[in-house]
Tab-separated table of C-alpha atoms in Angstrom:
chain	number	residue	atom	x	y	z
G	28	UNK	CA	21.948	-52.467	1.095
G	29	UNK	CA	19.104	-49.917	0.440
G	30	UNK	CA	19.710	-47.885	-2.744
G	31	UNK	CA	18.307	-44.461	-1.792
G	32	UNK	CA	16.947	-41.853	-3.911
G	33	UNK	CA	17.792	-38.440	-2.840
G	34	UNK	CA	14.606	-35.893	-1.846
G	35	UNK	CA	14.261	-32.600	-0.168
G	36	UNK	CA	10.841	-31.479	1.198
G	37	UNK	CA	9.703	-27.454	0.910
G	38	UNK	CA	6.833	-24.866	0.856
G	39	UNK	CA	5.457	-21.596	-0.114
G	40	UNK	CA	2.730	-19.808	2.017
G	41	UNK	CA	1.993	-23.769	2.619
G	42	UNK	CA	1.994	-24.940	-0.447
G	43	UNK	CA	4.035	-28.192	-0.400
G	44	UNK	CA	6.308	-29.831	-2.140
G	45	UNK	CA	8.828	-32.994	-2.518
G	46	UNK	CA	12.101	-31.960	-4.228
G	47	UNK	CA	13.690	-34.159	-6.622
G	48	UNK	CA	17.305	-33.563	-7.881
G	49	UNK	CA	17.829	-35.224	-11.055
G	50	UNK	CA	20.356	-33.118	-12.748
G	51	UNK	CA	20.936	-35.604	-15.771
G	52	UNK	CA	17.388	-36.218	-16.329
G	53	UNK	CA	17.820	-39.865	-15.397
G	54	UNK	CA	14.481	-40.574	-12.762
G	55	UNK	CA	11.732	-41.556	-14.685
G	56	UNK	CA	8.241	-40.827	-12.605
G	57	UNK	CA	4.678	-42.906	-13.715
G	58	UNK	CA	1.627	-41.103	-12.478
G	59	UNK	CA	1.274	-43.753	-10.101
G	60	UNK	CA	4.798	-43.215	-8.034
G	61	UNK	CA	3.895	-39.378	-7.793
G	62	UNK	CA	0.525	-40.313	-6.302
G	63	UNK	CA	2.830	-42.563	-3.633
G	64	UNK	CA	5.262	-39.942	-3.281
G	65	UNK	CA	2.675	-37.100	-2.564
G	66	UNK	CA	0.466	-39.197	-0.627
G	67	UNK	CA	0.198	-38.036	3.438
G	68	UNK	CA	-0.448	-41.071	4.663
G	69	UNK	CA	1.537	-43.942	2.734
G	70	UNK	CA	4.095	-41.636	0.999
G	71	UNK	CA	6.167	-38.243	1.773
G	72	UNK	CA	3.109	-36.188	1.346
G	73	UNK	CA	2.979	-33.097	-1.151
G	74	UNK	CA	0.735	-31.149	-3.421
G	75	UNK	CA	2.766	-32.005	-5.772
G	76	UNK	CA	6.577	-32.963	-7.216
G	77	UNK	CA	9.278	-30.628	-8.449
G	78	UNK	CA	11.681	-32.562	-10.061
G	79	UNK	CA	14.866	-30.549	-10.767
G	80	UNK	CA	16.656	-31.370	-14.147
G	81	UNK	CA	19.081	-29.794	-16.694
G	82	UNK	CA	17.248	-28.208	-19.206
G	83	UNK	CA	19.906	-29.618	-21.969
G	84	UNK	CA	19.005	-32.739	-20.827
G	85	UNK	CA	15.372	-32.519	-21.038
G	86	UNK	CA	13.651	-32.551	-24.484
G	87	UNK	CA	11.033	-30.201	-23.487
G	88	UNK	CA	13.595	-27.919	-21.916
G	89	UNK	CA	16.386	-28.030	-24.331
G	90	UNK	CA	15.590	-24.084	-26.415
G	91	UNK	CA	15.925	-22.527	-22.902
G	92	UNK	CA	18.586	-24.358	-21.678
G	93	UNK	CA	21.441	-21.438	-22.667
G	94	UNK	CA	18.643	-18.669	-20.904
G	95	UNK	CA	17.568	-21.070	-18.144
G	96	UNK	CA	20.273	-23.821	-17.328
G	97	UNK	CA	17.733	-25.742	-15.098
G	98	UNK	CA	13.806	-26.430	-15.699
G	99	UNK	CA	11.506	-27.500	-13.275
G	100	UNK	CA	9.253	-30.466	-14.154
G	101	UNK	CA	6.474	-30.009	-11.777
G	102	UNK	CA	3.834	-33.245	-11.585
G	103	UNK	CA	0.313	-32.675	-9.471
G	104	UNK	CA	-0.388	-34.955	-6.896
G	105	UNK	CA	-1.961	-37.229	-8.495
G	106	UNK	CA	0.571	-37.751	-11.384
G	107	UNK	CA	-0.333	-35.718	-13.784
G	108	UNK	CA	1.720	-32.979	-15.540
G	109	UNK	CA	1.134	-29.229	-14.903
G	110	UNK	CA	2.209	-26.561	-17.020
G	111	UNK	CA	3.156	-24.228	-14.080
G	112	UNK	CA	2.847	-23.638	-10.756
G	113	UNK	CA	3.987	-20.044	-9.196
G	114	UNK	CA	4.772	-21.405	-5.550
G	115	UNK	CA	6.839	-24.229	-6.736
G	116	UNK	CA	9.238	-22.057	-8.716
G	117	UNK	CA	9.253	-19.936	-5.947
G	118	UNK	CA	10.424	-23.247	-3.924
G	119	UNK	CA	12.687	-24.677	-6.597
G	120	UNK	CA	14.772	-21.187	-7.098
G	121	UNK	CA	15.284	-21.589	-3.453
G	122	UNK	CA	16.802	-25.046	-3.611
G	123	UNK	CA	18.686	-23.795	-6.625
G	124	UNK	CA	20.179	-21.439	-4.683
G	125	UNK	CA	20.741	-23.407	-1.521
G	126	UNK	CA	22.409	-26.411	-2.945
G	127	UNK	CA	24.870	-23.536	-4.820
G	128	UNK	CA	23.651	-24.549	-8.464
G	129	UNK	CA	22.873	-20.614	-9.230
G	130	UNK	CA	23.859	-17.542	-7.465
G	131	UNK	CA	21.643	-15.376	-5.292
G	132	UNK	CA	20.151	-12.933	-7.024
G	133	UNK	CA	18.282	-12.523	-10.340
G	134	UNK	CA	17.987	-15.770	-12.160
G	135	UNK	CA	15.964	-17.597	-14.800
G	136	UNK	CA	13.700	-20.876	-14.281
G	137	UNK	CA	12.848	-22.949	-17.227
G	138	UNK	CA	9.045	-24.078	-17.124
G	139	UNK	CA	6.626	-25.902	-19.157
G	140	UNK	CA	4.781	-22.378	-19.576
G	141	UNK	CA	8.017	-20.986	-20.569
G	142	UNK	CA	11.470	-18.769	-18.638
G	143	UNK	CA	10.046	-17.578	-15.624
G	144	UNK	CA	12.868	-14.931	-13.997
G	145	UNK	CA	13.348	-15.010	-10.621
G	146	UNK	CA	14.803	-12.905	-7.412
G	147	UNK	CA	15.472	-13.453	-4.334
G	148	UNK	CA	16.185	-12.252	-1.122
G	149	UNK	CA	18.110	-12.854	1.946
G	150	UNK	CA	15.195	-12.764	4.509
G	151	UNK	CA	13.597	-15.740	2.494
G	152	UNK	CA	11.437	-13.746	0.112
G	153	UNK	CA	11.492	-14.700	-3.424
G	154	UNK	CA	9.742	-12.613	-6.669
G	155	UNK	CA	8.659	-14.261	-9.847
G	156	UNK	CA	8.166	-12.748	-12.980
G	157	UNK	CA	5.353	-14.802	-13.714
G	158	UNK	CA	4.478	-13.642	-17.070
G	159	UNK	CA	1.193	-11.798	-18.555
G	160	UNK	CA	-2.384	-12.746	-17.700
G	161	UNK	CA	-4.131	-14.396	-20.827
G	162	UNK	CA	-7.843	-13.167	-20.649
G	163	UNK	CA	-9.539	-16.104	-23.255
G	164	UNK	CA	-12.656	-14.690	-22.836
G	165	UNK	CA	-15.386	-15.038	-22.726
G	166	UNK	CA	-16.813	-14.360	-19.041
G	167	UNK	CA	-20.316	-14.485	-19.908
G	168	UNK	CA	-21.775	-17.607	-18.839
G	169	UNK	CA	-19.061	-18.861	-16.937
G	170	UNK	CA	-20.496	-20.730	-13.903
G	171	UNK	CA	-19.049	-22.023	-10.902
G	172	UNK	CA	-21.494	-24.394	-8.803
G	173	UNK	CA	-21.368	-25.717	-5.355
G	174	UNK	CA	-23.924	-27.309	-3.716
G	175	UNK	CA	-27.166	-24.857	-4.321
G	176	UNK	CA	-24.961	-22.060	-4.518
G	177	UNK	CA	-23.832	-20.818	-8.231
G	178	UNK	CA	-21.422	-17.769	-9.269
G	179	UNK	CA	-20.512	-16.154	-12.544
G	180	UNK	CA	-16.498	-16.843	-13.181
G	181	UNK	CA	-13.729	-14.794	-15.015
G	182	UNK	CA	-11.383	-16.618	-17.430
G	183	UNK	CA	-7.993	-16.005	-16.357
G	184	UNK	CA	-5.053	-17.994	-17.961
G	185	UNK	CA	-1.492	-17.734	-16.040
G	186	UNK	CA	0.241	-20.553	-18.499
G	187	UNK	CA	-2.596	-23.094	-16.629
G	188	UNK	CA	-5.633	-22.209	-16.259
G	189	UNK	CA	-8.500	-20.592	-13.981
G	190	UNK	CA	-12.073	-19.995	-12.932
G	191	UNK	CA	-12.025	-16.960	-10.576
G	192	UNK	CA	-15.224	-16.741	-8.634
G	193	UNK	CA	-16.096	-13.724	-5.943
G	194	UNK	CA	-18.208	-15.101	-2.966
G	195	UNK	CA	-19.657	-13.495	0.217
G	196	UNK	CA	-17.808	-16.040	2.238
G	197	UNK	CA	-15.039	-18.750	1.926
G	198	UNK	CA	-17.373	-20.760	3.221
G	199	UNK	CA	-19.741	-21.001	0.738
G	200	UNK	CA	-17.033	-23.200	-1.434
G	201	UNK	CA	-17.632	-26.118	0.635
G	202	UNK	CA	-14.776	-28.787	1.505
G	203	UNK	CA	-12.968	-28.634	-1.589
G	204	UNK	CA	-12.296	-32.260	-1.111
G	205	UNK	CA	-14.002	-33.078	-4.739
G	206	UNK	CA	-13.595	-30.634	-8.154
G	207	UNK	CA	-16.367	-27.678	-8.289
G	208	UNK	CA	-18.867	-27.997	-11.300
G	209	UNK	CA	-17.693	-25.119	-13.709
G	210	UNK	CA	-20.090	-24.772	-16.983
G	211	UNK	CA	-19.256	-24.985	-19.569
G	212	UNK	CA	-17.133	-27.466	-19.382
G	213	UNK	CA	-15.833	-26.925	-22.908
G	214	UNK	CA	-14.414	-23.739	-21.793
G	215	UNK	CA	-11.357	-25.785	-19.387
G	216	UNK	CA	-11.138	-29.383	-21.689
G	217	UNK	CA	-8.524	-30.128	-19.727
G	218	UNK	CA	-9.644	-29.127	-15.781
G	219	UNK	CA	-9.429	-26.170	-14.788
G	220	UNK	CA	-7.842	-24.299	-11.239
G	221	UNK	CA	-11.020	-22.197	-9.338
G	222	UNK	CA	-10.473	-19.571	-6.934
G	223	UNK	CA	-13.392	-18.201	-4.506
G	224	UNK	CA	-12.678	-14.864	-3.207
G	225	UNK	CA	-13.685	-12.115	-0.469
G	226	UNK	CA	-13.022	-8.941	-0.423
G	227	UNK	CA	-10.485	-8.275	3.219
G	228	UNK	CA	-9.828	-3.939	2.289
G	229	UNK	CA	-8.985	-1.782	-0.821
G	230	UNK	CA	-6.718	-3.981	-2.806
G	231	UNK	CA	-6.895	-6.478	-0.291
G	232	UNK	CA	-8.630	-9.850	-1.008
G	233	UNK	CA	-8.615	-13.970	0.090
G	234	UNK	CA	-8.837	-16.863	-1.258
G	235	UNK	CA	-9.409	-20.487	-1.434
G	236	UNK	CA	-8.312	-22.654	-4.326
G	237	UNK	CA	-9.500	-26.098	-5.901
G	238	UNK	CA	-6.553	-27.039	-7.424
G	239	UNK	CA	-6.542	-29.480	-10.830
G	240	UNK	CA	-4.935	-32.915	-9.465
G	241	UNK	CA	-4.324	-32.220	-6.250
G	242	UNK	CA	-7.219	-30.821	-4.622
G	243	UNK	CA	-7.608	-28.359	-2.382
G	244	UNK	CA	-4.473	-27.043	-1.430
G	245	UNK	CA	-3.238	-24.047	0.934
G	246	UNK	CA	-1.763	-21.451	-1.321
G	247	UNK	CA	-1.472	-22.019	-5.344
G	248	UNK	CA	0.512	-19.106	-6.887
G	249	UNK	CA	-0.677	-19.130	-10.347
G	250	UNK	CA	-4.028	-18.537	-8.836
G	251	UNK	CA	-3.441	-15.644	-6.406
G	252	UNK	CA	-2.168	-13.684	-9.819
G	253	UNK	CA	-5.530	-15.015	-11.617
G	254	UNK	CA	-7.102	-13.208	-8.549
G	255	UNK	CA	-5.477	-10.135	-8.049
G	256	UNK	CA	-6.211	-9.664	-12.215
G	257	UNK	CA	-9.720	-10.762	-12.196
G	258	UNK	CA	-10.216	-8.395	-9.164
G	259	UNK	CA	-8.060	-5.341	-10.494
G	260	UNK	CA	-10.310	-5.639	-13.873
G	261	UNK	CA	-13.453	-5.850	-11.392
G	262	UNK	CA	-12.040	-2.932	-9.812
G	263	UNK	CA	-11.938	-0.357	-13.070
G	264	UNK	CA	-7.737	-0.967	-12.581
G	265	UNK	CA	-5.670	-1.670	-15.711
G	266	UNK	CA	-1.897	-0.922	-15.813
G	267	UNK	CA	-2.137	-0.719	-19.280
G	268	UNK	CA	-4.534	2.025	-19.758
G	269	UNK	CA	-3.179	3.977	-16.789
G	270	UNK	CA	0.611	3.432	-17.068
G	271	UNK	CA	1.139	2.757	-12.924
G	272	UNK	CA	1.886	-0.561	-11.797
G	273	UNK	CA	-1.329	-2.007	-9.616
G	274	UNK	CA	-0.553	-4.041	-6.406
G	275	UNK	CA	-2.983	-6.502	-4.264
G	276	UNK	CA	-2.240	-8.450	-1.236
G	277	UNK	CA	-3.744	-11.640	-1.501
G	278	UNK	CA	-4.405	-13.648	1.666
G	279	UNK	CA	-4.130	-17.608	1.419
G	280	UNK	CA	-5.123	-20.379	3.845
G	281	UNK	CA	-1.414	-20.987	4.283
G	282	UNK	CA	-0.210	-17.187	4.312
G	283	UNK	CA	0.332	-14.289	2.033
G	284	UNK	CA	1.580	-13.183	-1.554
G	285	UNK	CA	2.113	-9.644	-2.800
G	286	UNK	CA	0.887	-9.649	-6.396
G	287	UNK	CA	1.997	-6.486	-8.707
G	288	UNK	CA	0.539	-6.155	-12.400
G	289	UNK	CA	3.164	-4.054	-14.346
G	290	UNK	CA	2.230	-1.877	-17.565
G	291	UNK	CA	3.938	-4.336	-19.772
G	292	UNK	CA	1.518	-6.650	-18.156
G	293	UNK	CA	3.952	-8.856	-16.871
G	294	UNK	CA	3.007	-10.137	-13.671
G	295	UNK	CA	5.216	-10.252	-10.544
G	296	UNK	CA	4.749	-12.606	-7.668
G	297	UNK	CA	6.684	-11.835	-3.885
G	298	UNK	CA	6.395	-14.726	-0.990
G	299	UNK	CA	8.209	-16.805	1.306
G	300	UNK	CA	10.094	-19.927	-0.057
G	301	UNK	CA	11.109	-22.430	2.499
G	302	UNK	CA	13.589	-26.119	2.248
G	303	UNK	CA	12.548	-27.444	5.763
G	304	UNK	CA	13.907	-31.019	5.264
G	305	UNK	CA	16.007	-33.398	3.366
G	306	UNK	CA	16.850	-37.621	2.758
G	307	UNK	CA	16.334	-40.741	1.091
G	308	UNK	CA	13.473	-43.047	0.773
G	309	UNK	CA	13.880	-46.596	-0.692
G	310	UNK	CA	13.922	-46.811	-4.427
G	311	UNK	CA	12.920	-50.347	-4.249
G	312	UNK	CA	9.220	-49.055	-2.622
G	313	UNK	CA	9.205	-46.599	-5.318
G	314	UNK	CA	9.564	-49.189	-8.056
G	315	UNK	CA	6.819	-51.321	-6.821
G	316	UNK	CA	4.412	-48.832	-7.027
């Protein structure tokens, strides 16, 4: 008899995900099985895992556990771990919610960037507090290559962090396939997330992302709130100084996200969060990976 492991498969603006239930903190995951698990062709296919455990039961989860009963350990696609990722919560509070482990409603999400608070909606729509923009500084000298074409970058850091580069057209960042050069390298020692983006009206931009460990990917969360701050600050627009929240739609290969900067500077993020499918795949083909 097959011994099944349990999965679930879901997306935000495109941005996919296999869904792991492992409330007791039980399933242990080498680089290598996420790889298979997110692969397209020999596994389930993702950008990446969200692996849904009790926070008590998770030593890097544990001090949030009586603010944020479950925490979402999130893997790339290529097995590495990722301190956040703002379309996967957005996909894990749905499943939360689905599979009746919170109420609908206002909740909180444990993370390795910390409690991210959540809403959501009845028409599908989920918001994320995702915390405050870190701005490390410094832009100067910031580069972002591809091919013969360079651009200056802004350092914006969401709990992971990002090269935000403004471009006269999506094209110009290539395939994606492969990381972008960004110089200095010292700045990101451990990879960094880069956005290219166009300008689409007043407060109104697009995007595509090369994300760390998984490539280029349809929508990444964390970066359309890098964007809409590295283009409100390009813009003269800073809640802070002027006291009025500041709102950008930001278009993404695989749909749209509302991004609103508050004068607190915490950072809220609205989009779609979908669970499309569910079922088991063989633990004994996971083991022999």
């Amino acid at each position: 008899m097959v011994k099944g492991i349990r999965f679930l498969k879901g997306h935000g603006t495109e941005n996919d995900f296999v869904i792991l239930p492992d409330p007791d903190g039980l399933l242990e995951l080498s680089p290598a099985q996420v790889a298979l698990l997110c692969d397209r062709r020999a596994g389930l296919g993702a950008d990446g895992i969200l692996r849904v455990v009790r926070s008590a039961a998770h030593p890097e989860a544990r001090e949030h556990a009586e603010a944020a009963p479950w925490f979402m350990d999130y893997r790339n696609a290529d097995g590495s771990i990722a301190e956040m990722c703002g379309n996967g919560v957005r996909v894990f509070a749905r499943y939360l919610v689905e599979a009746g482990l919170v109420e609908p409603g206002e909740f909180a999400v444990a993370t390795r960037a910390g409690v991210r608070h959540v809403r959501t909606s009845a028409e599908g729509d989920v918001t994320v507090g995702m915390g405050r923009a870190l701005l490390p500084g410094p832009d100067t000298g910031i580069e972002v290559t591809v091919g013969d074409r360079h651009w200056p970058a802004h350092n914006v850091n969401m709990g992971n962090p990002h090269a935000v580069a403004f471009v006269e057209d999506l094209a110009h960042a290539g395939n994606l396939f492969g990381a972008p050069e960004v110089a200095p390298a010292a700045v990101y020692p451990e990879g960094v997330n880069v956005e290219f983006v166009v300008d689409r009206g007043p407060r109104h931009v697009a995007m595509r992302v090369h994300e760390r460990g998984s490539g280029e990917t349809r929508s990444c969360g964390t970066g359309t709130c890098a964007v809409m701050v590295a283009t409100a600050r390009r813009d003269g627009v800073d809640p802070a100084v002027t006291g009025e929240p500041a709102t950008y739609t930001v278009d993404v290969p695989g749909g749209r996200l509302v991004i609103t900067e508050r004068p607190d500077g915490v950072i809220e993020m609205t989009g779609p969060a979908v669970i499309l499918a569910e079922g088991e795949f063989d633990a004994d083909w996971l083991a022999r990976a």
